[in-house]
Coordinates of C-alpha atoms and ligand atoms in Angstrom, one line a residue:
Chain A
M1 CA 103.6 39.2 152.2
T2 CA 100.0 40.0 153.0
R3 CA 98.3 38.7 156.1
L4 CA 96.3 36.3 153.9
A5 CA 99.4 34.9 152.4
W6 CA 100.8 34.3 155.9
I7 CA 97.6 32.5 156.9
R8 CA 97.8 30.3 153.8
L9 CA 101.4 29.5 154.6
A10 CA 100.5 28.6 158.1
I11 CA 97.8 26.2 156.9
V12 CA 100.2 24.4 154.6
L13 CA 102.9 24.2 157.3
G14 CA 100.3 23.1 159.9
A15 CA 99.2 20.2 157.6
F16 CA 102.8 19.2 157.1
A17 CA 103.5 19.3 160.8
A18 CA 100.4 17.2 161.6
L19 CA 101.4 14.6 159.0
E20 CA 105.0 14.6 160.3
W21 CA 103.6 13.9 163.8
L22 CA 101.2 11.3 162.7
V23 CA 103.9 9.3 160.9
Q24 CA 106.7 9.9 163.5
S25 CA 104.4 8.8 166.3
G26 CA 103.6 5.6 164.5
R27 CA 99.9 6.4 164.0
I28 CA 100.4 6.0 160.3
S29 CA 102.6 3.2 159.3
T30 CA 105.9 4.0 157.5
H31 CA 105.0 1.3 155.0
T32 CA 102.1 3.6 153.9
M33 CA 103.6 7.0 154.3
I34 CA 106.9 8.6 155.0
P35 CA 107.3 11.7 157.1
P36 CA 107.3 15.0 155.1
T37 CA 110.8 15.8 156.3
R38 CA 112.0 12.5 154.8
M39 CA 110.2 13.5 151.5
V40 CA 112.2 16.8 151.5
T41 CA 115.6 15.2 152.2
E42 CA 114.8 12.4 149.7
L43 CA 113.8 14.9 147.1
W44 CA 116.9 16.9 147.7
A45 CA 119.0 13.8 147.2
I46 CA 117.2 12.9 144.0
L47 CA 117.6 16.4 142.6
A48 CA 121.2 16.6 143.6
S49 CA 122.1 13.2 142.1
G50 CA 120.7 14.3 138.8
E51 CA 119.3 10.8 138.1
L52 CA 115.8 12.2 137.3
T53 CA 116.8 15.4 135.6
G54 CA 116.0 13.7 132.2
D55 CA 112.5 12.8 133.4
I56 CA 111.9 16.2 134.8
T57 CA 112.9 18.1 131.7
Q58 CA 110.9 15.7 129.6
T59 CA 107.7 16.3 131.6
L60 CA 108.2 20.0 131.7
G61 CA 109.0 20.1 128.0
N62 CA 105.9 18.2 127.1
V63 CA 103.7 20.3 129.4
A64 CA 105.2 23.5 127.9
I65 CA 104.5 22.4 124.4
A66 CA 101.0 21.2 125.2
C67 CA 100.3 24.6 126.9
L68 CA 101.7 26.7 124.2
L69 CA 99.8 24.7 121.6
S70 CA 96.5 24.7 123.5
V71 CA 96.7 28.4 124.4
T72 CA 97.4 29.6 120.8
V73 CA 95.2 27.1 119.1
G74 CA 92.4 27.6 121.7
F75 CA 92.6 31.4 121.3
V76 CA 92.5 31.3 117.5
V77 CA 89.8 28.7 117.3
G78 CA 87.8 30.5 120.0
A79 CA 88.0 33.8 118.1
G80 CA 87.1 32.0 114.9
I81 CA 84.0 30.3 116.4
H82 CA 83.0 33.6 118.0
A83 CA 83.1 35.3 114.6
I84 CA 80.8 32.7 113.0
P85 CA 77.6 32.5 115.1
R86 CA 76.2 29.7 113.2
L87 CA 79.3 27.5 113.7
R88 CA 79.1 28.4 117.3
R89 CA 75.5 27.3 117.7
A90 CA 76.5 24.0 116.1
L91 CA 79.5 23.5 118.3
D92 CA 78.0 24.6 121.6
P93 CA 76.8 21.2 122.7
F94 CA 80.2 19.7 122.0
L95 CA 82.0 22.3 124.0
T96 CA 79.7 22.1 127.0
T97 CA 79.9 18.3 127.3
Y98 CA 83.5 18.1 126.2
Y99 CA 85.0 17.5 129.7
A100 CA 82.6 14.6 130.3
V101 CA 84.6 12.6 127.8
P102 CA 87.3 10.4 129.5
F103 CA 90.2 11.3 127.1
F104 CA 92.5 8.7 128.5
V105 CA 90.7 5.9 126.7
F106 CA 92.1 7.4 123.5
Y107 CA 95.7 7.2 124.9
P108 CA 96.4 3.6 123.5
L109 CA 95.0 4.7 120.2
L110 CA 97.3 7.8 120.2
V111 CA 100.3 5.6 121.1
Y112 CA 99.3 3.3 118.2
I113 CA 99.2 6.3 115.8
F114 CA 102.2 8.3 117.0
G115 CA 104.4 5.5 118.5
M116 CA 105.9 5.3 121.9
N117 CA 107.3 8.8 122.2
N118 CA 106.3 12.2 123.5
L119 CA 103.7 13.0 121.0
P120 CA 100.8 10.9 122.5
M121 CA 101.3 12.7 125.8
I122 CA 101.5 16.1 124.3
A123 CA 98.3 15.2 122.4
I124 CA 96.5 14.2 125.5
G125 CA 97.7 17.4 127.4
F126 CA 96.6 19.4 124.4
M127 CA 93.2 17.8 124.1
F128 CA 92.7 18.3 127.8
A129 CA 93.7 22.0 127.8
V130 CA 92.6 23.4 124.5
V131 CA 88.9 23.5 125.1
A132 CA 89.3 25.4 128.4
M133 CA 91.1 28.0 126.4
I134 CA 88.4 28.0 123.6
I135 CA 85.6 28.3 126.2
N136 CA 87.3 31.1 128.0
T137 CA 88.2 32.9 124.8
L138 CA 84.5 32.8 123.9
N139 CA 83.4 34.0 127.3
G140 CA 85.9 36.9 127.1
L141 CA 84.8 37.9 123.6
D142 CA 81.1 37.7 124.7
K143 CA 81.7 40.1 127.5
I144 CA 83.1 42.9 125.4
P145 CA 80.5 45.7 125.4
R146 CA 79.1 46.2 122.0
V147 CA 79.6 50.0 122.4
Y148 CA 83.4 49.4 121.9
D149 CA 82.6 48.6 118.3
K150 CA 81.3 52.1 117.9
V151 CA 84.2 53.6 119.8
A152 CA 86.6 51.8 117.5
R153 CA 84.8 53.1 114.4
M154 CA 84.8 56.6 115.7
H155 CA 88.5 56.4 116.1
Q156 CA 88.7 55.0 112.6
M157 CA 90.6 51.9 113.8
S158 CA 91.3 49.0 111.5
R159 CA 90.1 45.4 112.3
A160 CA 93.6 44.5 113.5
S161 CA 94.2 47.5 115.6
M162 CA 90.7 47.1 117.2
A163 CA 91.5 43.5 118.0
L164 CA 94.9 44.4 119.5
R165 CA 94.0 47.6 121.3
I166 CA 90.4 46.9 122.4
Q167 CA 89.2 43.4 122.1
I168 CA 92.2 41.5 123.6
P169 CA 92.6 43.9 126.5
A170 CA 88.8 43.8 127.1
A171 CA 88.8 40.0 127.1
A172 CA 92.1 39.7 129.1
P173 CA 90.5 38.6 132.4
N174 CA 88.9 35.6 130.7
L175 CA 91.9 34.9 128.5
F176 CA 94.0 34.8 131.6
T177 CA 91.6 32.3 133.2
G178 CA 91.9 30.2 130.1
L179 CA 95.6 30.3 130.3
K180 CA 95.6 29.3 134.0
L181 CA 93.3 26.4 133.3
S182 CA 95.3 25.3 130.3
V183 CA 98.4 25.1 132.3
A184 CA 96.7 23.0 135.0
Y185 CA 95.0 20.7 132.4
A186 CA 98.2 20.3 130.4
F187 CA 100.0 19.1 133.6
I188 CA 97.2 16.7 134.4
G189 CA 97.1 15.3 130.8
V190 CA 100.8 14.8 130.5
I191 CA 101.6 13.4 133.9
A192 CA 98.6 11.1 133.9
S193 CA 99.6 9.8 130.5
E194 CA 103.1 9.2 131.6
F195 CA 101.7 7.3 134.5
I196 CA 99.8 5.0 132.2
L197 CA 102.5 4.3 129.7
A198 CA 105.6 6.3 128.7
P199 CA 109.3 6.0 127.9
G200 CA 110.1 8.4 130.8
G201 CA 109.0 11.5 132.7
L202 CA 107.8 12.4 136.2
G203 CA 104.6 10.4 136.0
Y204 CA 106.5 7.4 134.7
A205 CA 109.1 7.7 137.5
I206 CA 106.3 7.8 140.1
A207 CA 104.7 4.7 138.6
F208 CA 108.0 3.0 138.5
A209 CA 108.7 3.7 142.2
Y210 CA 105.2 2.6 143.1
D211 CA 105.7 -0.7 141.3
N212 CA 108.9 -1.3 143.1
F213 CA 107.7 -0.4 146.6
D214 CA 110.0 2.6 146.6
N215 CA 108.0 4.8 148.9
E216 CA 110.8 7.4 149.4
T217 CA 111.2 8.2 145.7
M218 CA 107.4 8.0 145.1
Y219 CA 106.5 10.5 147.8
A220 CA 109.5 12.7 147.1
L221 CA 108.4 13.0 143.5
M222 CA 104.8 13.6 144.4
L223 CA 106.0 16.5 146.7
F224 CA 108.0 17.8 143.8
I225 CA 105.0 17.9 141.5
L226 CA 102.9 19.6 144.2
V227 CA 105.5 22.3 144.8
L228 CA 106.1 22.8 141.1
V229 CA 102.5 23.2 140.2
T230 CA 101.8 25.4 143.2
A231 CA 104.7 27.6 142.3
I232 CA 103.6 27.9 138.7
N233 CA 100.0 28.7 139.7
M234 CA 101.2 31.3 142.2
T235 CA 103.3 33.0 139.6
L236 CA 100.3 33.1 137.2
H237 CA 98.1 34.3 140.0
Y238 CA 100.6 37.0 140.9
L239 CA 100.8 38.1 137.2
E240 CA 97.1 38.2 136.9
Q241 CA 96.7 40.3 140.0
R242 CA 99.3 42.8 138.8
L243 CA 97.7 42.9 135.4
L244 CA 94.1 43.1 136.4
R245 CA 93.8 44.1 140.0
R246 CA 93.1 47.8 139.5
Q247 CA 90.6 47.2 136.7
G248 CA 88.1 46.0 139.2
F249 CA 88.0 42.4 137.9
Chain B
M1 CA 76.2 81.7 114.6
T2 CA 76.3 82.1 110.8
G3 CA 73.3 79.9 110.0
E4 CA 75.5 77.9 107.7
I5 CA 74.5 74.2 107.6
H6 CA 77.0 72.0 109.4
A7 CA 75.4 68.6 109.1
H8 CA 72.1 67.4 107.8
L9 CA 69.8 64.5 107.5
T10 CA 67.4 64.5 104.6
R11 CA 64.4 62.2 104.5
V12 CA 66.3 59.7 106.6
T13 CA 64.8 56.5 107.9
R14 CA 66.4 53.6 109.6
V15 CA 64.9 50.1 109.7
Y16 CA 66.8 47.5 111.6
P17 CA 66.8 44.3 109.5
A18 CA 64.9 41.2 110.7
V19 CA 67.1 39.0 112.9
A20 CA 66.4 35.4 113.9
G21 CA 62.7 35.4 113.4
N22 CA 62.1 38.9 114.8
P23 CA 60.4 41.2 112.3
P24 CA 62.4 44.3 111.1
V25 CA 62.2 47.3 113.4
H26 CA 61.4 50.7 111.9
A27 CA 63.3 52.8 114.4
L28 CA 63.5 56.2 112.8
G29 CA 62.0 58.7 110.5
P30 CA 61.6 59.8 107.9
I31 CA 63.2 62.8 109.4
D32 CA 64.9 66.0 108.3
L33 CA 67.5 67.7 110.5
E34 CA 69.7 70.6 109.7
L35 CA 72.3 71.4 112.3
R36 CA 73.7 75.0 111.9
R37 CA 77.4 75.5 112.5
G38 CA 78.1 76.3 116.1
E39 CA 74.6 75.7 117.4
F40 CA 73.6 73.7 120.4
F41 CA 70.8 71.3 119.4
A42 CA 69.0 69.0 121.8
I43 CA 66.8 66.0 120.9
V44 CA 64.2 64.9 123.4
G45 CA 61.8 62.0 123.0
P46 CA 60.3 59.0 124.7
S47 CA 62.4 56.0 125.4
G48 CA 63.0 53.7 122.4
C49 CA 61.9 56.4 119.9
G50 CA 65.1 56.2 117.9
K51 CA 67.3 59.0 119.4
S52 CA 70.4 56.8 119.6
T53 CA 69.7 55.5 116.2
C54 CA 69.5 59.0 114.9
M55 CA 72.9 59.8 116.4
D56 CA 74.4 56.6 114.9
V57 CA 73.2 57.6 111.5
L58 CA 74.5 61.2 111.8
A59 CA 77.9 59.9 113.0
G60 CA 78.2 57.5 110.1
L61 CA 78.1 54.5 112.5
A62 CA 74.9 53.1 111.0
P63 CA 73.7 53.6 107.4
P64 CA 70.4 55.2 106.8
S65 CA 67.9 52.8 105.2
E66 CA 66.7 55.7 103.1
G67 CA 67.8 59.3 102.7
E68 CA 71.0 61.3 102.8
V69 CA 73.4 62.3 105.5
S70 CA 76.1 64.9 105.1
F71 CA 78.6 66.6 107.2
E72 CA 80.4 69.8 106.1
G73 CA 79.0 69.4 102.7
N74 CA 80.3 65.9 102.1
P75 CA 78.0 62.8 102.2
I76 CA 78.6 60.4 105.0
R77 CA 79.0 56.8 103.9
G78 CA 80.0 53.9 106.0
S79 CA 82.5 55.6 108.2
V80 CA 82.8 58.3 110.8
P81 CA 84.2 61.5 109.1
D82 CA 87.0 63.4 110.6
G83 CA 85.8 66.2 112.9
V84 CA 82.9 64.2 114.3
G85 CA 83.1 63.0 117.9
A86 CA 80.5 60.9 119.7
V87 CA 79.9 60.0 123.3
F88 CA 77.7 57.0 123.7
Q89 CA 74.8 56.3 126.0
E90 CA 76.5 53.2 127.5
D91 CA 79.7 53.4 129.5
A92 CA 82.4 53.0 126.9
S93 CA 85.4 53.8 129.1
F94 CA 88.2 51.2 128.9
P95 CA 88.6 49.5 132.3
W96 CA 92.2 48.4 131.5
L97 CA 93.5 51.9 131.0
T98 CA 93.9 54.7 133.5
V99 CA 91.8 57.8 133.1
W100 CA 94.8 59.6 131.5
D101 CA 95.4 56.7 129.1
N102 CA 91.7 56.6 128.3
A103 CA 91.7 60.2 127.4
A104 CA 94.9 59.9 125.3
F105 CA 93.6 56.8 123.5
G106 CA 92.6 58.4 120.2
L107 CA 95.5 60.8 120.0
R108 CA 98.1 58.0 120.5
R109 CA 96.5 56.2 117.6
Q110 CA 96.8 59.2 115.4
G111 CA 100.4 59.6 116.1
V112 CA 100.1 63.0 117.7
D113 CA 103.4 64.0 119.4
A114 CA 103.8 63.4 123.1
A115 CA 103.9 67.1 124.2
E116 CA 100.7 67.8 122.2
I117 CA 99.0 64.8 123.7
R118 CA 99.9 65.9 127.2
R119 CA 98.7 69.4 126.6
R120 CA 95.3 68.3 125.2
V121 CA 94.7 65.5 127.7
E122 CA 95.5 67.7 130.6
Y123 CA 93.2 70.3 129.3
A124 CA 90.4 67.9 128.7
L125 CA 90.8 66.2 132.1
G126 CA 90.9 69.6 133.8
F127 CA 87.8 70.6 132.0
M128 CA 86.0 67.5 133.0
G129 CA 87.1 67.8 136.6
L130 CA 89.1 64.7 136.5
R131 CA 92.6 66.1 137.0
D132 CA 92.9 64.4 140.5
F133 CA 91.9 61.1 139.0
A134 CA 94.3 61.0 136.1
Q135 CA 96.0 57.9 137.4
A136 CA 92.8 56.1 138.6
Y137 CA 91.1 53.3 136.8
P138 CA 87.5 53.5 135.7
A139 CA 86.5 50.9 138.3
Q140 CA 87.5 53.4 140.9
L141 CA 85.1 56.1 139.5
S142 CA 81.4 56.7 139.7
G143 CA 79.2 56.2 136.7
G144 CA 79.0 59.9 136.0
M145 CA 82.8 60.3 136.3
R146 CA 83.3 57.4 133.8
Q147 CA 81.0 59.2 131.4
R148 CA 83.1 62.3 131.8
V149 CA 86.2 60.2 131.0
C150 CA 84.4 59.3 127.7
I151 CA 83.7 62.9 127.0
A152 CA 87.3 63.8 127.6
R153 CA 88.4 61.0 125.3
T154 CA 86.3 62.6 122.6
L155 CA 87.1 66.1 123.4
V156 CA 90.9 65.7 122.9
L157 CA 90.2 64.9 119.2
Q158 CA 88.9 68.5 118.9
P159 CA 85.8 67.5 117.0
R160 CA 83.8 70.2 115.2
L161 CA 80.6 68.3 115.7
I162 CA 80.1 66.7 119.1
L163 CA 77.3 64.2 119.5
L164 CA 76.4 63.3 123.1
D165 CA 73.9 60.6 123.9
E166 CA 72.5 61.0 127.3
P167 CA 75.9 61.7 128.8
F168 CA 74.4 62.5 132.2
G169 CA 72.0 59.7 132.4
A170 CA 73.8 58.3 135.5
L171 CA 73.8 61.6 137.4
D172 CA 71.5 63.0 140.0
A173 CA 69.5 66.1 139.1
Q174 CA 71.7 68.6 140.8
T175 CA 74.9 67.3 139.3
R176 CA 73.2 67.2 136.0
L177 CA 72.6 70.9 136.1
L178 CA 76.2 71.6 137.0
M179 CA 77.4 69.3 134.2
G180 CA 75.1 71.2 132.0
D181 CA 76.9 74.4 132.8
E182 CA 80.2 72.6 132.0
L183 CA 78.8 71.5 128.7
L184 CA 77.8 75.1 127.9
R185 CA 81.3 76.2 128.7
L186 CA 82.7 73.5 126.5
W187 CA 80.5 74.5 123.7
R188 CA 81.4 78.1 124.0
E189 CA 85.2 77.5 124.3
T190 CA 85.4 75.0 121.4
G191 CA 83.0 76.7 119.1
A192 CA 81.8 73.2 118.1
T193 CA 78.4 72.3 117.0
V194 CA 76.8 70.2 119.7
L195 CA 74.0 67.7 119.4
L196 CA 72.7 66.5 122.8
I197 CA 70.3 63.7 123.3
T198 CA 68.6 63.7 126.6
H199 CA 65.4 62.6 128.2
A200 CA 65.4 65.5 130.6
L201 CA 63.2 68.2 129.2
D202 CA 64.6 70.9 131.6
E203 CA 68.1 70.0 130.5
A204 CA 67.2 70.3 126.8
A205 CA 65.3 73.6 127.4
M206 CA 68.1 75.1 129.4
L207 CA 71.1 74.2 127.3
S208 CA 70.1 74.4 123.7
D209 CA 69.5 77.0 121.0
R210 CA 67.0 74.6 119.5
V211 CA 65.2 71.6 120.8
G212 CA 63.7 68.9 118.6
A213 CA 60.9 66.9 120.2
M214 CA 60.6 63.4 118.8
S215 CA 57.6 61.2 118.5
A216 CA 57.3 57.7 119.7
R217 CA 59.0 55.1 117.5
P218 CA 59.5 55.5 114.6
G219 CA 61.0 58.8 115.7
R220 CA 60.1 62.0 113.8
F221 CA 60.3 65.6 114.8
L222 CA 57.0 66.8 116.1
E223 CA 58.3 70.3 116.4
T224 CA 61.5 72.1 116.8
L225 CA 61.5 74.9 119.3
E226 CA 63.8 77.9 119.3
T227 CA 64.8 78.8 122.8
G228 CA 66.3 82.2 122.0
W229 CA 68.9 82.0 124.8
P230 CA 72.0 84.2 124.6
R231 CA 75.2 82.4 124.0
D232 CA 76.6 83.0 127.5
R233 CA 73.8 81.4 129.3
D234 CA 73.9 79.1 132.3
S235 CA 71.7 77.2 134.7
S236 CA 70.5 80.4 136.5
M237 CA 68.0 80.8 133.6
L238 CA 66.1 78.0 135.3
E239 CA 64.4 80.6 137.4
G240 CA 63.1 82.6 134.5
E241 CA 59.7 82.6 133.0
T242 CA 60.7 81.6 129.5
F243 CA 62.2 78.4 130.7
G244 CA 58.9 77.4 132.1
H245 CA 57.2 78.1 128.8
I246 CA 59.7 76.0 126.9
T247 CA 59.6 73.0 129.2
G248 CA 55.8 73.3 129.3
R249 CA 55.6 73.2 125.6
L250 CA 58.0 70.2 125.4
W251 CA 55.9 68.3 127.8
Q252 CA 52.8 69.1 126.0
L253 CA 54.3 67.7 122.8
L254 CA 55.8 64.6 124.4
R255 CA 53.2 63.5 127.0
S256 CA 51.1 61.4 124.7
E257 CA 54.2 60.2 122.8
S258 CA 55.7 59.0 126.0
Q259 CA 52.5 57.2 127.0
A260 CA 52.4 55.6 123.6
A261 CA 56.0 54.5 124.0
M262 CA 55.0 52.9 127.3
G263 CA 52.0 51.2 125.7
H264 CA 49.5 53.2 127.8
H265 CA 47.8 55.1 125.0
P266 CA 44.3 54.0 124.1
D267 CA 44.8 54.6 120.4
A268 CA 48.4 53.5 120.4
A269 CA 48.5 52.0 116.9
Q270 CA 51.8 50.3 116.0
G271 CA 54.2 53.0 114.8
G272 CA 51.5 55.6 114.6
T273 CA 52.2 59.3 114.3
R274 CA 50.0 60.8 116.9
R275 CA 50.3 64.5 117.4
E276 CA 49.2 66.6 120.3
A277 CA 46.8 69.3 119.1
G278 CA 48.3 72.7 119.5
Ligands
LIG1 N1 70.6 46.8 116.9 C1 69.2 46.8 116.9 N2 68.5 45.9 116.3 C2 67.2 45.9 116.2 N3 66.5 46.9 116.8 C3 67.1 47.9 117.4 C4 68.5 47.9 117.5 N4 68.9 49.0 118.2 C5 67.7 49.6 118.5 N5 66.7 49.0 118.1 C6 65.3 49.4 118.2 O1 65.1 50.6 117.6 C7 64.3 51.5 118.4 C8 65.0 52.7 118.7 O2 66.1 52.5 119.5 P1 67.1 53.6 120.1 O3 68.2 53.0 120.8 O4 67.5 54.5 118.9 O5 66.1 54.4 121.0 P2 66.4 55.6 122.0 O6 65.5 56.7 121.6 O7 67.8 55.9 122.0 O8 65.9 55.0 123.4 P3 66.5 55.4 124.9 O9 65.9 56.7 125.2 O10 65.8 54.3 125.7 O11 67.9 55.3 124.8 C9 63.9 50.7 119.6 O12 62.6 50.2 119.5 C10 64.9 49.5 119.7 O13 64.2 48.4 120.1
LIG2 MG1 69.3 55.8 123.4

């Protein structure tokens, strides 16, 4: 581990230790918060009992589908928009103001359309994530130096080969940013929807615990989501570093 | 040098079409250019006069608006013919590939076998003084070194006509001279025809068999000078008297054109064809 990684770890552990002390010493009421060590043991018990395995797999499955869809659709649509400048000029205002729209207001409508199943949550996750991918695909394609076009033609490359061997690698840093944002947004979209109304899932389980004053389960699951998302982000970060570090990005 | 024509432009003009409210830009010509097989030809001219445009047309990267282009007797239409290698003015190295992989890029695409790729890439990198940087990424190199990566990437294709657009623009004057010597060595060893675009008059005068001096936009040749250098020349000729004559003449030709290109000339009519008396 690098020095910086140690410092980060120390910050996280320090925060946990502080919280532990605040709760254990009674400065924060146990009605409001449970000590982090309890969260860990509680989480361990929940995971071991298997009672929430179904919810966890449901959430992860929905997030994975929303991610996959938004990354592929976002990339294809982004590349398409990039290829048609007029379409792009027309769409630009929509893209830039997109995240000002509170999507969750559409959730009831989606439930009404798709029914009470996974689809509305995947749809929200997708809506949330796809535009991040579109925007980053556009940014990436914009940054490709025009001279690469000439290089490709000098090497007598086909359109497909140029896309694969030059354009995608050249846009890779931005595509990766799009991917990372899509993962994060898909998580937010899915879990928040589950929180509102769902047949199951982590967000639903947290809401359920909350409604039943079950602090232990609620905090344990919150910790679980934090750890999960952090782990996924760190993995992506690591991959990105490995892929792009030496290129000077 | 046999005097055989290797590539030529006949009555070529290039007008960039109007885009988004901007009027069309008449960038080049009409010009005639005959490159003899195996010669070293340099083009000098003021900024924006159409030098890069001229190279694009000659390489088959841009169609001439009027006129004919041919290479080795065949007309060039819409694509870069085999045997033509170009190095562009902008940094065109690929930051996601190592120096070695950058140089091997074209050969891999052509399906050349691995041993041959290794042989050619190692030769080209050695030639360009990049052997120690084979595993480095372009981000770890200076601008001049990146340009050399691009030259190596073109060199491995063993082009018979090499087009170089200000390849040493990013270098200091001393290194330019040394790279000029390298370029001469490359030219002699490969036997290729070389077209060098440069804004450095001394570089043009020292390196080439012939120098074409271009007018301000739309670029035309004001005059083509024969330098008369022997084939095994190098930068030591800089001390000689002839060199002074050539650069002097080039400057005489280009002074007012450069002023016009900068908008400083009193009678700088749009797209005019001013010529220095002489
Ligand atoms: N894609 C383009 N569309 C429209 N005009 C262009 C385009 N490329 C170049 N031009 C114009 O054509 C003229 C010639 O450009 P060119 O790049 O050939 O000049 P140059 O002699 O290479 O200049 P420099 O020495 O600065 O590299 C310039 O006035 C430029 O503005
Ligand atoms: Mg140029």
